[in-house]
Each structure stands twice: as structure tokens, then as C-alpha cells.
PDB file of C-alpha atoms in Angstrom:
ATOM      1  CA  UNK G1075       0.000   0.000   0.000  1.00  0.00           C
ATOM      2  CA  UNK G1076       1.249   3.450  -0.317  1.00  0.00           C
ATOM      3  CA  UNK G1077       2.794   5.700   1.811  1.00  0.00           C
ATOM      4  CA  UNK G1078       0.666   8.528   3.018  1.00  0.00           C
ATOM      5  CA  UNK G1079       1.966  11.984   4.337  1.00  0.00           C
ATOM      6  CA  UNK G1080       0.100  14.202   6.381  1.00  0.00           C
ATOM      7  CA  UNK G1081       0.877  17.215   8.283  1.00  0.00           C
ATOM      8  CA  UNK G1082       0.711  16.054  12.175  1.00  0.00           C
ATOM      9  CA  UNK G1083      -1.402  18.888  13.340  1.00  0.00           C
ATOM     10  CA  UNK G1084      -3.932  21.637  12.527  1.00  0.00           C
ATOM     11  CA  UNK G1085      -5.949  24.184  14.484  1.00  0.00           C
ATOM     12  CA  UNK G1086      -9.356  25.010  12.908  1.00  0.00           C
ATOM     13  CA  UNK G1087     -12.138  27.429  13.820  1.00  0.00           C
ATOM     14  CA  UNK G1088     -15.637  25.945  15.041  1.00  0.00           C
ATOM     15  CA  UNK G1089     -18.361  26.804  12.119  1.00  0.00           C
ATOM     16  CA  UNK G1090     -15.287  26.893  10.199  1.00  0.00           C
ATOM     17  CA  UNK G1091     -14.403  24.281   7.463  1.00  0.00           C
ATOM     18  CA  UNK G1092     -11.647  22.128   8.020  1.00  0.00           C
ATOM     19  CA  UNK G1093      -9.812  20.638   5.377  1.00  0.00           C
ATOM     20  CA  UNK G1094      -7.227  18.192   5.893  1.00  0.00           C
ATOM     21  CA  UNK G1095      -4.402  17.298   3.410  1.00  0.00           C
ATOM     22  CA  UNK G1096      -2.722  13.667   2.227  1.00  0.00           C
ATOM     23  CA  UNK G1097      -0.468  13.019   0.316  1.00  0.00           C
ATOM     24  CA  UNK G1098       0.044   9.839  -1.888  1.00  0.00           C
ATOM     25  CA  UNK G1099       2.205  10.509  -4.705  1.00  0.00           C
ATOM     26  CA  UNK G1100       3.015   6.810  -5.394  1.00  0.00           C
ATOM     27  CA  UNK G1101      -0.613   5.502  -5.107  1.00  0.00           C
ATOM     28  CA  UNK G1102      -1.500   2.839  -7.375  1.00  0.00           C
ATOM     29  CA  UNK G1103      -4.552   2.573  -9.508  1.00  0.00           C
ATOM     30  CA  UNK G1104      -6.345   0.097  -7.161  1.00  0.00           C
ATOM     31  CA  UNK G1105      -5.390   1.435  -3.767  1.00  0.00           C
ATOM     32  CA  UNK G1106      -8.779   3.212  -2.372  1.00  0.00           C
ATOM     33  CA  UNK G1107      -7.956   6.715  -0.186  1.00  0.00           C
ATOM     34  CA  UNK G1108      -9.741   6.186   3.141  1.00  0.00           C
ATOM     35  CA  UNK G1109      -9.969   8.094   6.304  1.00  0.00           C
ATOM     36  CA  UNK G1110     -10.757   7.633   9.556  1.00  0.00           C
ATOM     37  CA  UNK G1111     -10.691   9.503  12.909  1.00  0.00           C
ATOM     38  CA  UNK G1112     -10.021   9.203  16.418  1.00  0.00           C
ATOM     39  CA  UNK G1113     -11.484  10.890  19.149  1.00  0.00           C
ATOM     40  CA  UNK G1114      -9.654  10.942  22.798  1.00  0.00           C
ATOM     41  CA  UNK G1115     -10.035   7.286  24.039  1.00  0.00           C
ATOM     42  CA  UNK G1116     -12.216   5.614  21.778  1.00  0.00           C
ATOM     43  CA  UNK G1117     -11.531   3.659  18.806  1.00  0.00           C
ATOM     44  CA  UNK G1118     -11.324   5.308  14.875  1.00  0.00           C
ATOM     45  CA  UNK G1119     -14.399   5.669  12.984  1.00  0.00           C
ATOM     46  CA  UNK G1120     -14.810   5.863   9.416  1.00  0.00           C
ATOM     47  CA  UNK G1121     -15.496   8.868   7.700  1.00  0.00           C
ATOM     48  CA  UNK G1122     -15.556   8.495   3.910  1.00  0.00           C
ATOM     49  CA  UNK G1123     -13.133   6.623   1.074  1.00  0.00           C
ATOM     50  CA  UNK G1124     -13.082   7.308  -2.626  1.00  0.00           C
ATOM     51  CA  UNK G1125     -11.015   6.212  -5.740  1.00  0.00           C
ATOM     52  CA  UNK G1126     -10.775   8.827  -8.624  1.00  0.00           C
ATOM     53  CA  UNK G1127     -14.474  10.704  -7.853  1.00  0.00           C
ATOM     54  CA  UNK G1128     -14.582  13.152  -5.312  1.00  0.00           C
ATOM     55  CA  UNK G1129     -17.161  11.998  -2.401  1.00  0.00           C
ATOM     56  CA  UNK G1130     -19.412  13.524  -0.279  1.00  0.00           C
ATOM     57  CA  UNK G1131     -21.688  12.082   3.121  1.00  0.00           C
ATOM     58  CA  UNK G1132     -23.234  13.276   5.562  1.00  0.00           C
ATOM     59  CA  UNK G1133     -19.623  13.534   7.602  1.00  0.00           C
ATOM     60  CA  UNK G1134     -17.477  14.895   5.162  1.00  0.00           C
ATOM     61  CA  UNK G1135     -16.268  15.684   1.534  1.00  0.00           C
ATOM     62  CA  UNK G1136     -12.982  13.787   0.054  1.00  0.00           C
ATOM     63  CA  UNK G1137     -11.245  15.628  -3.044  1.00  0.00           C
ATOM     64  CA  UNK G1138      -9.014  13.540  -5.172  1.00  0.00           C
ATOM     65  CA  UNK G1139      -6.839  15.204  -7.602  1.00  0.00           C
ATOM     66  CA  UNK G1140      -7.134  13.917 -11.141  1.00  0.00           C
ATOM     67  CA  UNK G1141      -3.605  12.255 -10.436  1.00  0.00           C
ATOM     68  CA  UNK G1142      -4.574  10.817  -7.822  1.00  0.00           C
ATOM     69  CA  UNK G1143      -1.294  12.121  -5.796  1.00  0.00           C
ATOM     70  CA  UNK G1144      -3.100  13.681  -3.227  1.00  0.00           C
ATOM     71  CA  UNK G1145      -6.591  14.220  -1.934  1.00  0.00           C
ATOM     72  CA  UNK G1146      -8.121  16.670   0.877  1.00  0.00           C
ATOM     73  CA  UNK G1147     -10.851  15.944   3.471  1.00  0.00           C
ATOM     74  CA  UNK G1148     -13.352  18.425   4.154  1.00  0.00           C
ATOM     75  CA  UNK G1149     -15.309  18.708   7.399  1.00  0.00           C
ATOM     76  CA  UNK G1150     -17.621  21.206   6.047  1.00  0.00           C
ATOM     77  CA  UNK G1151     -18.328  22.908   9.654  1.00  0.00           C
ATOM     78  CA  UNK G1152     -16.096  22.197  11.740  1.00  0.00           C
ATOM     79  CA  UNK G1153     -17.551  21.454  15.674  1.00  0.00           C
ATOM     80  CA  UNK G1154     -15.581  20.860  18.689  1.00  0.00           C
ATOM     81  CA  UNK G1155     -16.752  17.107  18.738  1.00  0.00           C
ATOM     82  CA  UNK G1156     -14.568  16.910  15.481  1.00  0.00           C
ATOM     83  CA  UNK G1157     -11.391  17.433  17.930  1.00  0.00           C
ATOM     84  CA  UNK G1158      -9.627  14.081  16.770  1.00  0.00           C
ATOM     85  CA  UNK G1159      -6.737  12.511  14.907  1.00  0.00           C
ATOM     86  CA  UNK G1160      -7.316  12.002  11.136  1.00  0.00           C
ATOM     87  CA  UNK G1161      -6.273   9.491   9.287  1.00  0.00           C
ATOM     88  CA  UNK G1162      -5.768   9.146   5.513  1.00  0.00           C
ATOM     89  CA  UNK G1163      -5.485   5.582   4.380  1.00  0.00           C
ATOM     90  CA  UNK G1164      -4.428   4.116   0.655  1.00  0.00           C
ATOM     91  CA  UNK G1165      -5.025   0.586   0.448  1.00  0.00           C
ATOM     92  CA  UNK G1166      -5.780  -2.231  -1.917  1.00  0.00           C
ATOM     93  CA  UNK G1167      -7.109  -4.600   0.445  1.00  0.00           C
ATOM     94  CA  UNK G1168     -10.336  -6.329  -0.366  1.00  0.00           C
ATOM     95  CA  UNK G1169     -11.006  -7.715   3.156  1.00  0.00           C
ATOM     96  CA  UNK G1170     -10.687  -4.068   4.886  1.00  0.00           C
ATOM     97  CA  UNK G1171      -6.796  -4.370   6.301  1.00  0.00           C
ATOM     98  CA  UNK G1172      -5.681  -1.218   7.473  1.00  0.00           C
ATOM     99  CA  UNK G1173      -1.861   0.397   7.666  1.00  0.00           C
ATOM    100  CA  UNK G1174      -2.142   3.437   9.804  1.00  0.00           C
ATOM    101  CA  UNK G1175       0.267   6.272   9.086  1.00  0.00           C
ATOM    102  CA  UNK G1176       0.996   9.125  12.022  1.00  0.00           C
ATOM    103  CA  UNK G1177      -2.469  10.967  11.229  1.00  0.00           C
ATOM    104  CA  UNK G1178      -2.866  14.491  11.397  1.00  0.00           C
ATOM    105  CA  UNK G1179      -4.596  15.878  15.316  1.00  0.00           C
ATOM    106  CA  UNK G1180      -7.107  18.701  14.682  1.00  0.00           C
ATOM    107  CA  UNK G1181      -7.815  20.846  17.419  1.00  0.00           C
ATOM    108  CA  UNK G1182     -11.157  23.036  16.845  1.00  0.00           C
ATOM    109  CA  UNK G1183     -11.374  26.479  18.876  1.00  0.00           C
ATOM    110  CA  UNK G1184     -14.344  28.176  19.878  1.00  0.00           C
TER     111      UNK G1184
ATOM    112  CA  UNK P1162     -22.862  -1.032  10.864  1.00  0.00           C
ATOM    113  CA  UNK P1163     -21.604  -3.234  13.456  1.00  0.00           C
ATOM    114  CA  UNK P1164     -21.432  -3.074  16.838  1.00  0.00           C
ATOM    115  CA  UNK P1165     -18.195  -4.655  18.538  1.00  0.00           C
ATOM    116  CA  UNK P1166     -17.565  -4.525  21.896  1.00  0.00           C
ATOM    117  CA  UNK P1167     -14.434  -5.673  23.498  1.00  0.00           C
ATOM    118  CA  UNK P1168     -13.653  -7.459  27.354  1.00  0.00           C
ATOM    119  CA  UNK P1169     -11.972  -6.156  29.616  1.00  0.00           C
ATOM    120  CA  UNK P1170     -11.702  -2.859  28.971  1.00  0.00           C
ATOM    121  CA  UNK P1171      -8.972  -2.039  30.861  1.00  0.00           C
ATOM    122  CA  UNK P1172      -6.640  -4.222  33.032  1.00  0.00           C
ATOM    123  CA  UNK P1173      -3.300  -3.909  35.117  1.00  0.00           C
ATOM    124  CA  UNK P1174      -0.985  -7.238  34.589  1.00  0.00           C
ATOM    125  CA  UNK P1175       2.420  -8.191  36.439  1.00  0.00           C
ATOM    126  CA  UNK P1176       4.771  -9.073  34.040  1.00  0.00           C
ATOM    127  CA  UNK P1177       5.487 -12.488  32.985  1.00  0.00           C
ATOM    128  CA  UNK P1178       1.796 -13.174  32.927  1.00  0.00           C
ATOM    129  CA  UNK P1179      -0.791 -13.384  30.047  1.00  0.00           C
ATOM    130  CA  UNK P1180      -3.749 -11.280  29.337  1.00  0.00           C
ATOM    131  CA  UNK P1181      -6.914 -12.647  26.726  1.00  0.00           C
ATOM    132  CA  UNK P1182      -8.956 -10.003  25.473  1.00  0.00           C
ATOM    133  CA  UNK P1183     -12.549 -10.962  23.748  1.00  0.00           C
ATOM    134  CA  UNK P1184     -13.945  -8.801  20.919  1.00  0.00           C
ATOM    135  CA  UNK P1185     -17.526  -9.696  20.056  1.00  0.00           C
ATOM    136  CA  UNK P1186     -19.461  -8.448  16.671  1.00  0.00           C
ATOM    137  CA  UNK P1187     -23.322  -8.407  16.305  1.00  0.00           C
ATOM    138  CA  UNK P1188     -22.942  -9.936  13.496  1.00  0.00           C
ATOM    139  CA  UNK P1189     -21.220 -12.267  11.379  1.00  0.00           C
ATOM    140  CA  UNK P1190     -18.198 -11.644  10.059  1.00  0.00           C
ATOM    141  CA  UNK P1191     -15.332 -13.332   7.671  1.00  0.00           C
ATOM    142  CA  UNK P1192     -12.722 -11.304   8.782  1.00  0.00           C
ATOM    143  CA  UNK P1193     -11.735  -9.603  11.969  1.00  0.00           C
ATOM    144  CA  UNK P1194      -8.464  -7.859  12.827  1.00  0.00           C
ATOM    145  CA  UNK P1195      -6.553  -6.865  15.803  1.00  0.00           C
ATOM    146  CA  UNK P1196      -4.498  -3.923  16.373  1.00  0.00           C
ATOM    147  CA  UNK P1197      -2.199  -2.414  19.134  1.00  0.00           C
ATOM    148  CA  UNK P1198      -1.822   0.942  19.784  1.00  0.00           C
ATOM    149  CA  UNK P1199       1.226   1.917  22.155  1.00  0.00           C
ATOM    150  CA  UNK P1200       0.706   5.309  24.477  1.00  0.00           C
ATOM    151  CA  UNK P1201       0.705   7.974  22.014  1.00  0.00           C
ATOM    152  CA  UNK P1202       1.202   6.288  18.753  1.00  0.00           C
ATOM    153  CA  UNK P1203      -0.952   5.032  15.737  1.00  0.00           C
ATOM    154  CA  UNK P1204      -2.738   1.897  15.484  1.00  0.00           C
ATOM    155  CA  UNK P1205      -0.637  -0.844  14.265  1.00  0.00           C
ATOM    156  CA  UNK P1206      -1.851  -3.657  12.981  1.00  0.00           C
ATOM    157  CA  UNK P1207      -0.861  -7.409  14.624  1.00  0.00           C
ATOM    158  CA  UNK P1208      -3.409  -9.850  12.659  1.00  0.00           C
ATOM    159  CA  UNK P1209      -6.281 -11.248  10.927  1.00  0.00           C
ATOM    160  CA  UNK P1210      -8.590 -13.250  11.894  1.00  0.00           C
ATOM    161  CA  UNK P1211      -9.959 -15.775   9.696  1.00  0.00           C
ATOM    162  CA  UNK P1212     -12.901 -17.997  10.735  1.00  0.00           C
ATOM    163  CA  UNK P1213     -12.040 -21.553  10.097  1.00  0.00           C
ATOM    164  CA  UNK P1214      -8.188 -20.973   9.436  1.00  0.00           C
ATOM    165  CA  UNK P1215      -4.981 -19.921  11.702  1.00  0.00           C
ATOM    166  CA  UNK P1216      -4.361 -16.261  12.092  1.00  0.00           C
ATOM    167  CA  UNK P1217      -2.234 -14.202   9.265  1.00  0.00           C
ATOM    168  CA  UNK P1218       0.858 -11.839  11.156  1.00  0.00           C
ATOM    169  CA  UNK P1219       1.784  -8.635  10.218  1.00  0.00           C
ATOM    170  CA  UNK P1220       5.540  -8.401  10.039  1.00  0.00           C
ATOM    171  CA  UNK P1221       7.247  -7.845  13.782  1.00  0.00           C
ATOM    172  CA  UNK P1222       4.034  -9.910  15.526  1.00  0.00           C
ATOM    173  CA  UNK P1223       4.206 -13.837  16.273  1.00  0.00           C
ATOM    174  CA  UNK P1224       2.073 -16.610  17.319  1.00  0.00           C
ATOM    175  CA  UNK P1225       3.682 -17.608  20.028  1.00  0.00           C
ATOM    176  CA  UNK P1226       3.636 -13.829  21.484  1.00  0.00           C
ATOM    177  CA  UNK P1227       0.178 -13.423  20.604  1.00  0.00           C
ATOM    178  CA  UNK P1228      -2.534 -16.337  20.115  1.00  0.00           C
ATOM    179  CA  UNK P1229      -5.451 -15.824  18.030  1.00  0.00           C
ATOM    180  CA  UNK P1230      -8.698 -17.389  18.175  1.00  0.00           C
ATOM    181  CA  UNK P1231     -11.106 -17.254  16.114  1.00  0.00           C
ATOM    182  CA  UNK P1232     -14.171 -20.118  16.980  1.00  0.00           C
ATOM    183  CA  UNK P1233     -16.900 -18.703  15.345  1.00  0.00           C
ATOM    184  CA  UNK P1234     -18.421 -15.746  12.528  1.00  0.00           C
ATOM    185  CA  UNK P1235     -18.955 -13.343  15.665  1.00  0.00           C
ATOM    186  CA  UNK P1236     -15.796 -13.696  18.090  1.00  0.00           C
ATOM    187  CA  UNK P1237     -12.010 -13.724  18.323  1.00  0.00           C
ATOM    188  CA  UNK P1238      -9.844 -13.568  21.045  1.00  0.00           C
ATOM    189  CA  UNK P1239      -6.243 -12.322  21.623  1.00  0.00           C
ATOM    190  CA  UNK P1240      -4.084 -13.487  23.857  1.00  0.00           C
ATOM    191  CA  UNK P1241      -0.857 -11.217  25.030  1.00  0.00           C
ATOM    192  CA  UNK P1242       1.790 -13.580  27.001  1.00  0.00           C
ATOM    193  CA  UNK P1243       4.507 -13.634  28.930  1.00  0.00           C
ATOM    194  CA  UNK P1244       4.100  -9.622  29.002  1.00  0.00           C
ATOM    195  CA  UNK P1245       6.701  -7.309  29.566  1.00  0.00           C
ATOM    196  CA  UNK P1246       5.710  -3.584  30.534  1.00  0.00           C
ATOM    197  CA  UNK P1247       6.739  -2.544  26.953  1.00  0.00           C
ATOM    198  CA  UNK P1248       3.277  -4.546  26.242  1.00  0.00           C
ATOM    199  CA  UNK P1249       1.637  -1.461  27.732  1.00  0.00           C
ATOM    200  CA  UNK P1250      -0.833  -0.602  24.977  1.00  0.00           C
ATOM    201  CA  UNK P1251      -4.394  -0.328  24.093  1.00  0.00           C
ATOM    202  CA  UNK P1252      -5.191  -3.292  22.046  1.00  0.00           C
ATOM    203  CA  UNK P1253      -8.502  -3.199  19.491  1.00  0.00           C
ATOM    204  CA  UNK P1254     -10.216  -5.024  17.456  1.00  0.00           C
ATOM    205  CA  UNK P1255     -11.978  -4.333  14.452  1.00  0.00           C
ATOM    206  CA  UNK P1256     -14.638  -5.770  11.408  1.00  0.00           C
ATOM    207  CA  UNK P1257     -16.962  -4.768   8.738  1.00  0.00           C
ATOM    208  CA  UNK P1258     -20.003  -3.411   8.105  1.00  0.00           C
ATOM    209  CA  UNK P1259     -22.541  -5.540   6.862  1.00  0.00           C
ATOM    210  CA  UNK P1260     -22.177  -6.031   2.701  1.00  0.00           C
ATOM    211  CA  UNK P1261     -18.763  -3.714   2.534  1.00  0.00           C
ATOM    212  CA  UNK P1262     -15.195  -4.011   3.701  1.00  0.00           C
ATOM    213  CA  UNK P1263     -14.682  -0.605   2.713  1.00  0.00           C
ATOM    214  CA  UNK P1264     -15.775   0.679   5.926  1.00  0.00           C
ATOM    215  CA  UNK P1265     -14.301  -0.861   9.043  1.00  0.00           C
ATOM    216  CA  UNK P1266     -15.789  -0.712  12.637  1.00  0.00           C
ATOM    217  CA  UNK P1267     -13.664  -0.745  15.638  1.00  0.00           C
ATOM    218  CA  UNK P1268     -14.320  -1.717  19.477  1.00  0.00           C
ATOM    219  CA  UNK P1269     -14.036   0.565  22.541  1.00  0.00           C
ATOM    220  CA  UNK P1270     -10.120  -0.806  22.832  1.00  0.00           C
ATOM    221  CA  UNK P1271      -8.583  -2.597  26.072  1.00  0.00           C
ATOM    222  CA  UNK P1272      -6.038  -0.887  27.592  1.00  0.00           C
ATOM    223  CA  UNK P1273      -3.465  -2.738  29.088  1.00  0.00           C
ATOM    224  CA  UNK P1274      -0.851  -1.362  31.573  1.00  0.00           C
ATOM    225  CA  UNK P1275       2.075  -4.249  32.655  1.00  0.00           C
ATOM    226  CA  UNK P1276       3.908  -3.583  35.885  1.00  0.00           C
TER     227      UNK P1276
END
């Protein structure tokens, strides 16, 4: 799976959006660009994936560029429950493995 | 979704002992995987957990150091042995959603401390 870079911290406005950077410059056509989160003392939780389309729930927006090198997560307005470590994720793997990289820790501000 | 929950939550151990943690889905699941987290780190992954078939090791993780069961579509255990206080972690678990592996749920975690 590819390597993923992310800058290891961010402060963000609440009401604010948020968006997060990744980078993935030797991502392969297969590998999916996930991302999770983790709040203080609980386990990560999904927030979106995509492949070459840009994605949008009810969590989040993910922006691939057309290479595919890098993508940016948007928390659209940003809350103090979204206070976490982010995670951006390429993989290839079918069955849902997971390879964590360092993650990026957002810190929203009133 | 999924629900998983995960026993004990937390525990303190003496070293040289061994320490099985239960993670339980709601539902029923090929694959389940187990993942340590050391105090302030990222989650790294130790193994999966195939139903019906012995455990698959991630590169730095062994058998011997860390059983794996798996006995049914809903359960796995892992065992930590013969811990050492550099076993200090919080250990999780984690499976799919129903009808995707493209989103993954995780338990609560366990947090072990080893004195």
C-alpha cells in the first residue's frame, strides 16, 4: 500500500471548514484513499473513502486530484466534537486491512 | 454497521503473565483484525482473523507472542503472554459493516498497563 503523508497537526475554527491534506504521490490505480478519525479514548471511525471521484456524506467531503497524488478531506463545519486525529489511508485490500500512518490531530477552537 | 464490543476494557498485569482479550461483533463476520496501539502512537496492525483458518501476522508480531482465536463468525480472542511492561498498549479489534469491507468498525479498545 502506499505511503501517506500528512501534516501532524492543525488548528481550525468551530463553524469553520476544516480541510485536511494527504499526500500519496506513489498511489496505485487500485489502492482506495480512506480516512478515519479518532477521538480521545475511543476507537477510529470511518469517515468516507473514494477512488478517482470526489465523495461527499453526511460527515465529510474527500477531493481527489485527477492524479490521484493527493486528496483533501473536508469537514464542512467544523464542531468541537470533530477534535480528533485524522487518518488518511491508501489501500488495496479487499477484506478491509488497514496500515495506519501518524495521522494528522485537529484541534477546533471556539 | 456493526457493533463490537471488546472485554476487559482495561486491566493492570504483572509481568510475565498473560492477558486474553474478547472482541464480540453483532454480526457475522469473515474477517476480523486486531491492532495495538502503544501510548501515544498510531494503530498498528498485529493480525487477521480468519474464521475456520490460523491467524495471518503482520511483520514484527508472532504466534507464540500473541494467540489468536477465532471459533466462530462473531468472536475472536487475543491473547498477550509472557508480558513485559513494553506490552503497555491499548489493544482493538476491528470488522466490517454488513455487505462492505470498505468501511471498518472498531471496538471501545482494552487498555493494558504491565507492571
Amino acid at each position: 500500500d502506499a505511503k501517506t503523508t500528512q501534516p501532524p497537526s492543525m488548528d481550525c475554527a468551530e463553524g469553520r471548514a476544516a480541510n485536511l491534506p494527504c499526500n500519496h504521490s506513489t498511489i496505485s490505480g487500485n489502492e482506495y484513499v480512506y480516512w478515519y478519525r479518532q477521538i480521545h479514548s475511543q476507537g477510529p471511525q470511518y469517515i468516507i473513502h473514494g477512488l478517482k471521484n470526489n465523495e461527499t456524506n453526511e460527515m465529510a467531503s474527500l477531493i481527489i486530484t485527477e492524479d490521484r497524488k493527493s486528496s483533501t478531506l473536508i469537514l464542512p463545519h467544523a464542531t468541537l466534537r470533530d477534535t480528533a486525529v485524522y487518518y488518511c489511508i491508501a489501500s488495496t485490500d479487499s477484506w478491509g486491512k488497514l496500515q495506519f500512518g501518524a495521522g494528522t490531530q485537529v484541534v477546533v477552537t471556539p | 454497521s456493526a457493533v463490537i464490543s471488546q472485554k476487559p476494557s482495561r486491566d493492570i498485569c504483572q509481568r510475565g503473565t498473560s492477558l486474553t482479550i474478547q472482541c464480540q461483533v453483532d454480526s457475522q463476520v469473515t474477517m476480523m483484525f486486531w491492532y495495538r496501539q502503544q501510548p501515544g502512537q498510531s494503530l498498528t496492525l498485529i493480525a487477521t482473523a480468519n474464521q475456520g483458518s490460523e491467524a495471518t501476522y503482520e511483520s514484527g508480531f508472532v504466534i507464540d507472542k500473541f494467540p489468536i482465536s477465532r471459533p466462530n463468525l462473531t468472536f475472536s480472542t487475543l491473547t498477550v503472554s509472557n508480558m513485559s511492561p513494553e506490552d503497555s498498549s491499548i489493544y482493538l479489534c476491528s470488522a466490517p459493516g454488513l455487505g462492505s469491507y470498505n468501511e471498518q468498525f472498531f471496538g471501545p479498545g482494552t487498555r493494558l498497563t504491565v507492571l
